PDB file of C-alpha atoms and ligand atoms in Angstrom:
ATOM      1  CA  MET A   7       0.068  -0.213  -0.262  1.00 34.00           C
ATOM      2  CA  ASP A   8       1.559   3.510  -1.017  1.00 38.00           C
ATOM      3  CA  ARG A   9       1.280   6.452   1.495  1.00 37.00           C
ATOM      4  CA  ARG A  10      -1.652   8.228  -0.535  1.00 38.00           C
ATOM      5  CA  ASN A  11      -3.780   4.824  -0.112  1.00 34.00           C
ATOM      6  CA  PHE A  12      -2.526   4.527   3.584  1.00 33.00           C
ATOM      7  CA  PHE A  13      -4.375   7.756   4.076  1.00 34.00           C
ATOM      8  CA  GLN A  14      -7.401   7.670   2.014  1.00 33.00           C
ATOM      9  CA  GLY A  15      -7.515   4.756   4.129  1.00 30.00           C
ATOM     10  CA  SER A  16      -7.454   6.138   7.426  1.00 33.00           C
ATOM     11  CA  ALA A  17      -9.868   8.913   6.681  1.00 34.00           C
ATOM     12  CA  LEU A  18     -12.610   6.392   5.538  1.00 33.00           C
ATOM     13  CA  LEU A  19     -12.147   4.930   9.111  1.00 34.00           C
ATOM     14  CA  GLY A  20     -12.694   8.669  10.368  1.00 36.00           C
ATOM     15  CA  THR A  21      -9.761  10.545  12.568  1.00 38.00           C
ATOM     16  CA  GLY A  22      -9.842   7.949  15.106  1.00 36.00           C
ATOM     17  CA  ALA A  23      -7.549   5.870  13.328  1.00 37.00           C
ATOM     18  CA  ILE A  24      -4.930   8.806  12.532  1.00 41.00           C
ATOM     19  CA  LEU A  25      -4.993   9.828  15.861  1.00 42.00           C
ATOM     20  CA  GLY A  26      -4.606   6.299  17.127  1.00 40.00           C
ATOM     21  CA  CYS A  27      -1.718   5.275  15.251  1.00 43.00           C
ATOM     22  CA  ALA A  28       1.332   3.992  17.395  1.00 47.00           C
ATOM     23  CA  THR A  29       3.596   7.043  16.443  1.00 54.00           C
ATOM     24  CA  PRO A  30       1.425   9.796  17.670  1.00 54.00           C
ATOM     25  CA  GLY A  31       1.559  12.809  14.643  1.00 53.00           C
ATOM     26  CA  VAL A  32       3.350  11.287  11.975  1.00 55.00           C
ATOM     27  CA  ALA A  33       0.253   9.925   9.886  1.00 56.00           C
ATOM     28  CA  GLN A  34      -1.332  14.222  10.984  1.00 53.00           C
ATOM     29  CA  GLN A  35       1.499  15.573   9.673  1.00 58.00           C
ATOM     30  CA  ALA A  36       1.286  13.939   6.431  1.00 72.00           C
ATOM     31  CA  ALA A  37      -2.851  13.778   6.172  1.00 84.00           C
ATOM     32  CA  ARG A  38      -4.611  16.852   4.126  1.00 90.00           C
ATOM     33  CA  THR A  39      -6.302  19.296   6.596  1.00 92.00           C
ATOM     34  CA  PRO A  40      -8.234  22.464   6.478  1.00 95.00           C
ATOM     35  CA  PHE A  41      -5.894  24.789   8.375  1.00 95.00           C
ATOM     36  CA  ALA A  42      -2.893  24.147  10.012  1.00 91.00           C
ATOM     37  CA  VAL A  43      -1.786  23.891  13.425  1.00 89.00           C
ATOM     38  CA  PRO A  44       2.112  24.102  14.315  1.00 90.00           C
ATOM     39  CA  ALA A  45       3.817  21.702  16.133  1.00 94.00           C
ATOM     40  CA  THR A  46       5.991  22.657  18.695  1.00 97.00           C
ATOM     41  CA  TYR A  47       9.570  21.910  19.066  1.00 98.00           C
ATOM     42  CA  ILE A  48      12.773  22.849  20.979  1.00 98.00           C
ATOM     43  CA  PRO A  49      16.356  23.368  19.983  1.00 98.00           C
ATOM     44  CA  ILE A  50      18.539  20.594  21.092  1.00 98.00           C
ATOM     45  CA  VAL A  51      21.983  21.910  21.444  1.00 98.00           C
ATOM     46  CA  GLY A  52      24.905  20.851  19.045  1.00 97.00           C
ATOM     47  CA  THR A  53      22.700  19.786  16.879  1.00 97.00           C
ATOM     48  CA  ASP A  54      20.074  20.835  13.975  1.00 97.00           C
ATOM     49  CA  GLU A  55      17.532  18.586  15.198  1.00 97.00           C
ATOM     50  CA  LEU A  56      14.799  19.795  17.393  1.00 98.00           C
ATOM     51  CA  PHE A  57      13.094  18.381  20.324  1.00 98.00           C
ATOM     52  CA  PRO A  58       9.855  17.568  18.962  1.00 98.00           C
ATOM     53  CA  VAL A  59       7.595  18.288  22.497  1.00 98.00           C
ATOM     54  CA  ARG A  60       4.401  15.718  22.914  1.00 98.00           C
ATOM     55  CA  ARG A  61       3.294  16.714  26.638  1.00 98.00           C
ATOM     56  CA  ILE A  62       4.434  18.680  29.515  1.00 98.00           C
ATOM     57  CA  TYR A  63       3.745  16.756  32.716  1.00 98.00           C
ATOM     58  CA  CYS A  64       4.891  18.876  35.867  1.00 98.00           C
ATOM     59  CA  ILE A  65       5.007  17.429  39.249  1.00 98.00           C
ATOM     60  CA  GLY A  66       3.597  20.166  42.429  1.00 95.00           C
ATOM     61  CA  ARG A  67       5.134  20.482  45.609  1.00 92.00           C
ATOM     62  CA  ASN A  68       8.089  18.369  44.798  1.00 94.00           C
ATOM     63  CA  TYR A  69      10.544  20.383  47.226  1.00 93.00           C
ATOM     64  CA  ALA A  70       9.542  20.009  51.180  1.00 87.00           C
ATOM     65  CA  ALA A  71       9.983  23.965  52.088  1.00 88.00           C
ATOM     66  CA  HIS A  72       7.847  24.847  48.837  1.00 86.00           C
ATOM     67  CA  ALA A  73       5.072  22.593  49.840  1.00 85.00           C
ATOM     68  CA  ARG A  74       4.768  23.750  53.635  1.00 87.00           C
ATOM     69  CA  GLU A  75       4.468  27.500  51.971  1.00 89.00           C
ATOM     70  CA  MET A  76       1.742  26.264  49.693  1.00 86.00           C
ATOM     71  CA  GLY A  77      -0.094  24.777  52.690  1.00 85.00           C
ATOM     72  CA  SER A  78       0.329  21.212  52.716  1.00 83.00           C
ATOM     73  CA  ASP A  79       2.442  18.582  54.538  1.00 79.00           C
ATOM     74  CA  PRO A  80       5.193  17.042  52.595  1.00 76.00           C
ATOM     75  CA  THR A  81       5.584  13.562  54.568  1.00 75.00           C
ATOM     76  CA  ARG A  82       2.568  12.526  54.002  1.00 68.00           C
ATOM     77  CA  GLU A  83       1.131  13.098  50.344  1.00 79.00           C
ATOM     78  CA  PRO A  84       2.338  10.770  47.086  1.00 87.00           C
ATOM     79  CA  PRO A  85       3.325  12.559  44.227  1.00 93.00           C
ATOM     80  CA  PHE A  86       1.453  14.206  41.702  1.00 95.00           C
ATOM     81  CA  PHE A  87       1.194  15.779  38.457  1.00 97.00           C
ATOM     82  CA  PHE A  88      -0.616  18.268  36.227  1.00 98.00           C
ATOM     83  CA  GLN A  89      -0.238  18.929  32.602  1.00 98.00           C
ATOM     84  CA  LYS A  90       0.173  22.030  30.513  1.00 98.00           C
ATOM     85  CA  PRO A  91      -0.547  22.498  26.758  1.00 98.00           C
ATOM     86  CA  THR A  92       2.343  21.906  24.362  1.00 97.00           C
ATOM     87  CA  ASP A  93       1.322  25.642  23.243  1.00 92.00           C
ATOM     88  CA  ALA A  94       2.421  27.075  26.784  1.00 98.00           C
ATOM     89  CA  ILE A  95       6.319  26.735  25.890  1.00 98.00           C
ATOM     90  CA  GLN A  96       8.242  29.619  24.961  1.00 98.00           C
ATOM     91  CA  HIS A  97      11.490  28.759  24.301  1.00 98.00           C
ATOM     92  CA  VAL A  98      14.071  31.097  25.230  1.00 98.00           C
ATOM     93  CA  VAL A  99      17.227  31.278  23.481  1.00 98.00           C
ATOM     94  CA  ALA A 100      20.169  31.288  25.996  1.00 97.00           C
ATOM     95  CA  GLY A 101      22.073  34.316  26.304  1.00 97.00           C
ATOM     96  CA  THR A 102      18.952  36.549  25.574  1.00 98.00           C
ATOM     97  CA  VAL A 103      15.946  38.236  27.720  1.00 98.00           C
ATOM     98  CA  ALA A 104      13.462  37.063  26.010  1.00 98.00           C
ATOM     99  CA  ASP A 105       9.755  39.292  26.413  1.00 98.00           C
ATOM    100  CA  HIS A 106       7.369  37.274  28.665  1.00 98.00           C
ATOM    101  CA  PRO A 107       3.620  38.349  28.636  1.00 98.00           C
ATOM    102  CA  TYR A 108       1.812  38.926  31.455  1.00 98.00           C
ATOM    103  CA  PRO A 109      -1.209  37.181  31.059  1.00 98.00           C
ATOM    104  CA  SER A 110      -4.745  37.901  31.544  1.00 98.00           C
ATOM    105  CA  LEU A 111      -7.147  37.735  34.435  1.00 98.00           C
ATOM    106  CA  THR A 112      -4.382  36.981  37.115  1.00 98.00           C
ATOM    107  CA  LYS A 113      -2.960  39.743  39.515  1.00 98.00           C
ATOM    108  CA  ASN A 114      -1.098  37.346  41.334  1.00 98.00           C
ATOM    109  CA  TYR A 115       1.404  35.644  38.873  1.00 98.00           C
ATOM    110  CA  HIS A 116       4.284  33.654  40.439  1.00 98.00           C
ATOM    111  CA  TYR A 117       7.572  32.324  39.412  1.00 98.00           C
ATOM    112  CA  GLU A 118       8.442  28.682  39.628  1.00 98.00           C
ATOM    113  CA  ALA A 119      12.214  27.773  38.499  1.00 98.00           C
ATOM    114  CA  GLU A 120      12.911  24.321  37.926  1.00 98.00           C
ATOM    115  CA  LEU A 121      14.833  21.481  36.365  1.00 98.00           C
ATOM    116  CA  VAL A 122      13.018  19.532  33.059  1.00 98.00           C
ATOM    117  CA  ALA A 123      13.769  16.452  32.024  1.00 98.00           C
ATOM    118  CA  ALA A 124      13.282  15.359  28.456  1.00 98.00           C
ATOM    119  CA  ILE A 125      12.359  11.967  27.683  1.00 98.00           C
ATOM    120  CA  GLY A 126      13.240  10.018  24.320  1.00 98.00           C
ATOM    121  CA  LYS A 127      12.436   6.685  25.005  1.00 98.00           C
ATOM    122  CA  GLY A 128       8.618   5.950  26.093  1.00 98.00           C
ATOM    123  CA  GLY A 129       7.062   3.164  28.342  1.00 98.00           C
ATOM    124  CA  ARG A 130       4.634   1.729  31.184  1.00 98.00           C
ATOM    125  CA  ASN A 131       5.282   1.196  34.376  1.00 98.00           C
ATOM    126  CA  ILE A 132       8.626   1.613  34.040  1.00 98.00           C
ATOM    127  CA  PRO A 133      11.040   0.522  37.106  1.00 98.00           C
ATOM    128  CA  VAL A 134      12.924   3.270  38.921  1.00 97.00           C
ATOM    129  CA  GLY A 135      16.036   1.312  38.587  1.00 98.00           C
ATOM    130  CA  LYS A 136      15.597   1.627  34.847  1.00 98.00           C
ATOM    131  CA  ALA A 137      14.088   5.022  34.586  1.00 98.00           C
ATOM    132  CA  LEU A 138      16.840   7.207  33.691  1.00 98.00           C
ATOM    133  CA  GLU A 139      17.264   5.399  30.770  1.00 98.00           C
ATOM    134  CA  HIS A 140      14.524   7.057  29.325  1.00 98.00           C
ATOM    135  CA  ILE A 141      15.895   9.920  29.219  1.00 98.00           C
ATOM    136  CA  TYR A 142      16.958  12.178  26.147  1.00 98.00           C
ATOM    137  CA  GLY A 143      18.266  15.038  28.051  1.00 98.00           C
ATOM    138  CA  TYR A 144      17.989  17.801  30.304  1.00 98.00           C
ATOM    139  CA  THR A 145      17.294  21.944  30.221  1.00 98.00           C
ATOM    140  CA  LEU A 146      15.242  24.598  32.586  1.00 98.00           C
ATOM    141  CA  GLY A 147      12.578  25.904  32.493  1.00 98.00           C
ATOM    142  CA  LEU A 148       9.676  28.317  34.269  1.00 98.00           C
ATOM    143  CA  ASP A 149       6.765  26.623  35.664  1.00 98.00           C
ATOM    144  CA  MET A 150       4.630  30.434  35.300  1.00 98.00           C
ATOM    145  CA  THR A 151       1.130  30.496  37.429  1.00 98.00           C
ATOM    146  CA  ARG A 152      -1.460  32.434  37.737  1.00 98.00           C
ATOM    147  CA  ARG A 153      -1.538  32.066  41.546  1.00 98.00           C
ATOM    148  CA  ASP A 154      -4.655  33.667  42.465  1.00 98.00           C
ATOM    149  CA  LEU A 155      -6.965  31.426  39.862  1.00 98.00           C
ATOM    150  CA  GLN A 156      -4.913  28.352  41.017  1.00 97.00           C
ATOM    151  CA  ARG A 157      -5.699  29.010  44.810  1.00 97.00           C
ATOM    152  CA  PHE A 158      -9.260  29.961  43.801  1.00 97.00           C
ATOM    153  CA  MET A 159     -10.008  26.838  41.788  1.00 97.00           C
ATOM    154  CA  GLY A 160      -8.324  24.770  44.336  1.00 94.00           C
ATOM    155  CA  ASP A 161      -9.940  25.600  47.453  1.00 96.00           C
ATOM    156  CA  GLN A 162     -13.353  25.435  45.416  1.00 96.00           C
ATOM    157  CA  LYS A 163     -12.005  21.445  44.429  1.00 97.00           C
ATOM    158  CA  LYS A 164     -12.240  22.743  40.614  1.00 96.00           C
ATOM    159  CA  PRO A 165      -9.372  22.034  38.085  1.00 95.00           C
ATOM    160  CA  TRP A 166      -6.631  24.576  38.267  1.00 94.00           C
ATOM    161  CA  GLU A 167      -5.851  24.728  34.605  1.00 96.00           C
ATOM    162  CA  ILE A 168      -6.495  28.400  34.048  1.00 98.00           C
ATOM    163  CA  GLY A 169      -3.861  28.859  36.859  1.00 98.00           C
ATOM    164  CA  LYS A 170      -1.338  26.793  35.285  1.00 98.00           C
ATOM    165  CA  SER A 171      -1.572  25.736  31.871  1.00 98.00           C
ATOM    166  CA  PHE A 172      -2.816  28.866  29.570  1.00 97.00           C
ATOM    167  CA  ASP A 173      -0.489  30.045  26.680  1.00 96.00           C
ATOM    168  CA  LYS A 174       2.940  30.752  27.241  1.00 98.00           C
ATOM    169  CA  SER A 175       3.295  29.636  30.493  1.00 98.00           C
ATOM    170  CA  ALA A 176       6.501  27.477  30.451  1.00 98.00           C
ATOM    171  CA  PRO A 177       9.087  29.313  29.092  1.00 98.00           C
ATOM    172  CA  ILE A 178      12.028  27.229  28.972  1.00 98.00           C
ATOM    173  CA  GLY A 179      15.637  26.645  27.253  1.00 98.00           C
ATOM    174  CA  ALA A 180      16.909  24.370  24.676  1.00 98.00           C
ATOM    175  CA  VAL A 181      17.506  20.483  25.428  1.00 98.00           C
ATOM    176  CA  HIS A 182      20.607  19.370  26.458  1.00 98.00           C
ATOM    177  CA  LYS A 183      21.520  15.798  25.227  1.00 98.00           C
ATOM    178  CA  LEU A 184      22.034  13.440  27.959  1.00 98.00           C
ATOM    179  CA  ALA A 185      25.596  12.893  27.320  1.00 96.00           C
ATOM    180  CA  GLN A 186      26.304  17.035  27.392  1.00 95.00           C
ATOM    181  CA  THR A 187      25.539  17.169  30.991  1.00 96.00           C
ATOM    182  CA  GLY A 188      24.903  13.807  32.455  1.00 97.00           C
ATOM    183  CA  HIS A 189      21.892  13.726  34.971  1.00 97.00           C
ATOM    184  CA  PHE A 190      20.887  16.000  37.419  1.00 97.00           C
ATOM    185  CA  THR A 191      20.461  14.356  41.166  1.00 94.00           C
ATOM    186  CA  GLN A 192      22.324  17.455  42.799  1.00 96.00           C
ATOM    187  CA  GLY A 193      23.286  21.119  42.341  1.00 97.00           C
ATOM    188  CA  ALA A 194      22.147  24.749  42.698  1.00 98.00           C
ATOM    189  CA  ILE A 195      19.170  26.068  41.548  1.00 98.00           C
ATOM    190  CA  TRP A 196      18.643  29.379  42.081  1.00 98.00           C
ATOM    191  CA  LEU A 197      15.723  31.985  40.448  1.00 98.00           C
ATOM    192  CA  LYS A 198      16.434  36.233  40.571  1.00 98.00           C
ATOM    193  CA  VAL A 199      14.307  38.901  40.160  1.00 98.00           C
ATOM    194  CA  ASN A 200      15.803  42.243  38.946  1.00 98.00           C
ATOM    195  CA  GLY A 201      18.966  40.926  40.198  1.00 98.00           C
ATOM    196  CA  GLN A 202      17.887  39.675  43.484  1.00 98.00           C
ATOM    197  CA  THR A 203      17.845  36.217  44.424  1.00 98.00           C
ATOM    198  CA  LYS A 204      14.437  35.189  45.425  1.00 98.00           C
ATOM    199  CA  GLN A 205      14.768  30.967  45.361  1.00 98.00           C
ATOM    200  CA  SER A 206      17.928  29.397  46.220  1.00 98.00           C
ATOM    201  CA  ALA A 207      18.048  25.639  46.583  1.00 97.00           C
ATOM    202  CA  ASN A 208      19.628  22.563  45.701  1.00 97.00           C
ATOM    203  CA  LEU A 209      18.573  19.660  43.290  1.00 97.00           C
ATOM    204  CA  ASN A 210      18.907  17.153  45.812  1.00 96.00           C
ATOM    205  CA  GLN A 211      16.305  18.481  47.960  1.00 95.00           C
ATOM    206  CA  MET A 212      14.050  17.235  45.414  1.00 96.00           C
ATOM    207  CA  ILE A 213      11.120  14.541  47.347  1.00 94.00           C
ATOM    208  CA  TRP A 214      10.571  12.390  44.575  1.00 96.00           C
ATOM    209  CA  SER A 215      13.661  12.317  42.035  1.00 96.00           C
ATOM    210  CA  VAL A 216      13.482  12.468  38.280  1.00 98.00           C
ATOM    211  CA  ALA A 217      13.516   8.551  38.304  1.00 98.00           C
ATOM    212  CA  GLU A 218      10.949   8.223  40.849  1.00 97.00           C
ATOM    213  CA  GLN A 219       8.723  10.875  38.967  1.00 98.00           C
ATOM    214  CA  ILE A 220       8.796   8.887  35.862  1.00 98.00           C
ATOM    215  CA  ALA A 221       8.645   5.488  37.165  1.00 98.00           C
ATOM    216  CA  ASN A 222       5.046   7.034  39.149  1.00 97.00           C
ATOM    217  CA  LEU A 223       4.091   8.977  35.821  1.00 98.00           C
ATOM    218  CA  SER A 224       4.199   5.868  33.478  1.00 98.00           C
ATOM    219  CA  GLU A 225       1.652   4.036  36.068  1.00 98.00           C
ATOM    220  CA  ALA A 226      -0.694   6.531  35.325  1.00 97.00           C
ATOM    221  CA  PHE A 227       0.237   7.493  31.964  1.00 98.00           C
ATOM    222  CA  GLU A 228       2.193   5.653  28.793  1.00 98.00           C
ATOM    223  CA  LEU A 229       5.284   7.864  28.168  1.00 98.00           C
ATOM    224  CA  PHE A 230       6.323   8.608  24.728  1.00 98.00           C
ATOM    225  CA  PRO A 231       9.464  10.015  23.348  1.00 98.00           C
ATOM    226  CA  GLY A 232       8.932  13.700  23.285  1.00 98.00           C
ATOM    227  CA  ASP A 233       7.250  14.088  26.640  1.00 98.00           C
ATOM    228  CA  ILE A 234       9.073  16.612  28.609  1.00 98.00           C
ATOM    229  CA  ILE A 235       8.543  16.757  33.016  1.00 98.00           C
ATOM    230  CA  TYR A 236       8.854  19.735  34.845  1.00 98.00           C
ATOM    231  CA  SER A 237      10.611  18.264  38.144  1.00 98.00           C
ATOM    232  CA  GLY A 238       9.284  20.844  40.580  1.00 97.00           C
ATOM    233  CA  THR A 239      10.269  24.209  42.391  1.00 97.00           C
ATOM    234  CA  PRO A 240      11.608  25.120  45.309  1.00 97.00           C
ATOM    235  CA  GLU A 241      10.729  27.159  48.206  1.00 95.00           C
ATOM    236  CA  ASN A 242       9.785  30.990  47.662  1.00 96.00           C
ATOM    237  CA  VAL A 243       8.189  31.458  44.949  1.00 97.00           C
ATOM    238  CA  GLY A 244       6.511  34.797  44.581  1.00 98.00           C
ATOM    239  CA  PRO A 245       4.842  37.627  42.163  1.00 98.00           C
ATOM    240  CA  VAL A 246       6.348  39.335  39.454  1.00 98.00           C
ATOM    241  CA  VAL A 247       5.077  42.562  37.500  1.00 98.00           C
ATOM    242  CA  VAL A 248       5.205  44.247  34.379  1.00 98.00           C
ATOM    243  CA  GLY A 249       9.044  45.160  33.535  1.00 98.00           C
ATOM    244  CA  ASP A 250      10.651  42.624  35.878  1.00 98.00           C
ATOM    245  CA  VAL A 251      13.242  40.690  34.699  1.00 98.00           C
ATOM    246  CA  ILE A 252      13.620  36.993  35.786  1.00 98.00           C
ATOM    247  CA  GLU A 253      16.923  34.859  35.653  1.00 98.00           C
ATOM    248  CA  MET A 254      17.120  31.263  36.393  1.00 98.00           C
ATOM    249  CA  HIS A 255      19.854  28.792  37.136  1.00 98.00           C
ATOM    250  CA  ILE A 256      20.931  25.470  37.146  1.00 98.00           C
ATOM    251  CA  ASP A 257      24.350  24.110  38.120  1.00 98.00           C
ATOM    252  CA  GLY A 258      25.580  22.892  34.364  1.00 98.00           C
ATOM    253  CA  LEU A 259      22.983  24.169  32.140  1.00 98.00           C
ATOM    254  CA  PRO A 260      23.156  27.908  30.290  1.00 98.00           C
ATOM    255  CA  ASN A 261      20.673  30.701  32.372  1.00 98.00           C
ATOM    256  CA  LEU A 262      17.210  30.978  31.312  1.00 98.00           C
ATOM    257  CA  SER A 263      15.895  35.002  31.299  1.00 98.00           C
ATOM    258  CA  VAL A 264      12.678  36.272  31.092  1.00 98.00           C
ATOM    259  CA  LYS A 265      11.456  40.304  30.882  1.00 98.00           C
ATOM    260  CA  ILE A 266       7.705  40.361  31.446  1.00 98.00           C
ATOM    261  CA  VAL A 267       6.310  42.604  29.236  1.00 98.00           C
TER     262      VAL A 267
HETATM  263 MN1   MN B  23       5.869  23.747  39.227  1.00 96.45          MN
END
């Protein structure tokens, strides 16, 4: 069966047949569509390839002091995750200060500095001891949050997408291949606003390691290449306003900077 016949055949079966194929995205790129929906990519350092972003997972309350400042007891809570849509991605080129728009609806817009793991090999029920084998590389990113809306929805026991999963809520650096950086199990993570240190911690203070996050996530969701995981933020999250410049750092990666506009 040639390519053309394959897609005609798929069309007869409806979009479900295309969306359900083994490698999501491949068939859709070749299909005829009434309008274009852009895919999301992040540059890969040292190559001319792009990392295609499939899903964005984020762990919540993964540093004890941050869990406490959010009002929960870190010793009793199993890990939990939420997602952002791929168009939350705002790639920020290292060495530049990207304009980041202050979003609508909020009056309490917060930064969260996070290590991000990029998945290169998928799987289900991945054991902790094998989890790091699924990592393609790492980068750093901001889990920008409309804190007032997140809290308002949480207080009402409603989904908090509006607080977390909006456009450009995930500024992110280029992906570094594992061979370039090794794994990140310790090292400084900090964030400054207008040159003043706000967050400062060590990656070894995570409650759930990146390997444990992958293992836990893979019990709930089948992971695929292209998935990325925001691994949580340390304590001292806080607000920014228009004009502020955020700079974040993780040892071993170039800093990421945005200006709120
Ligand atoms: Mn976060």
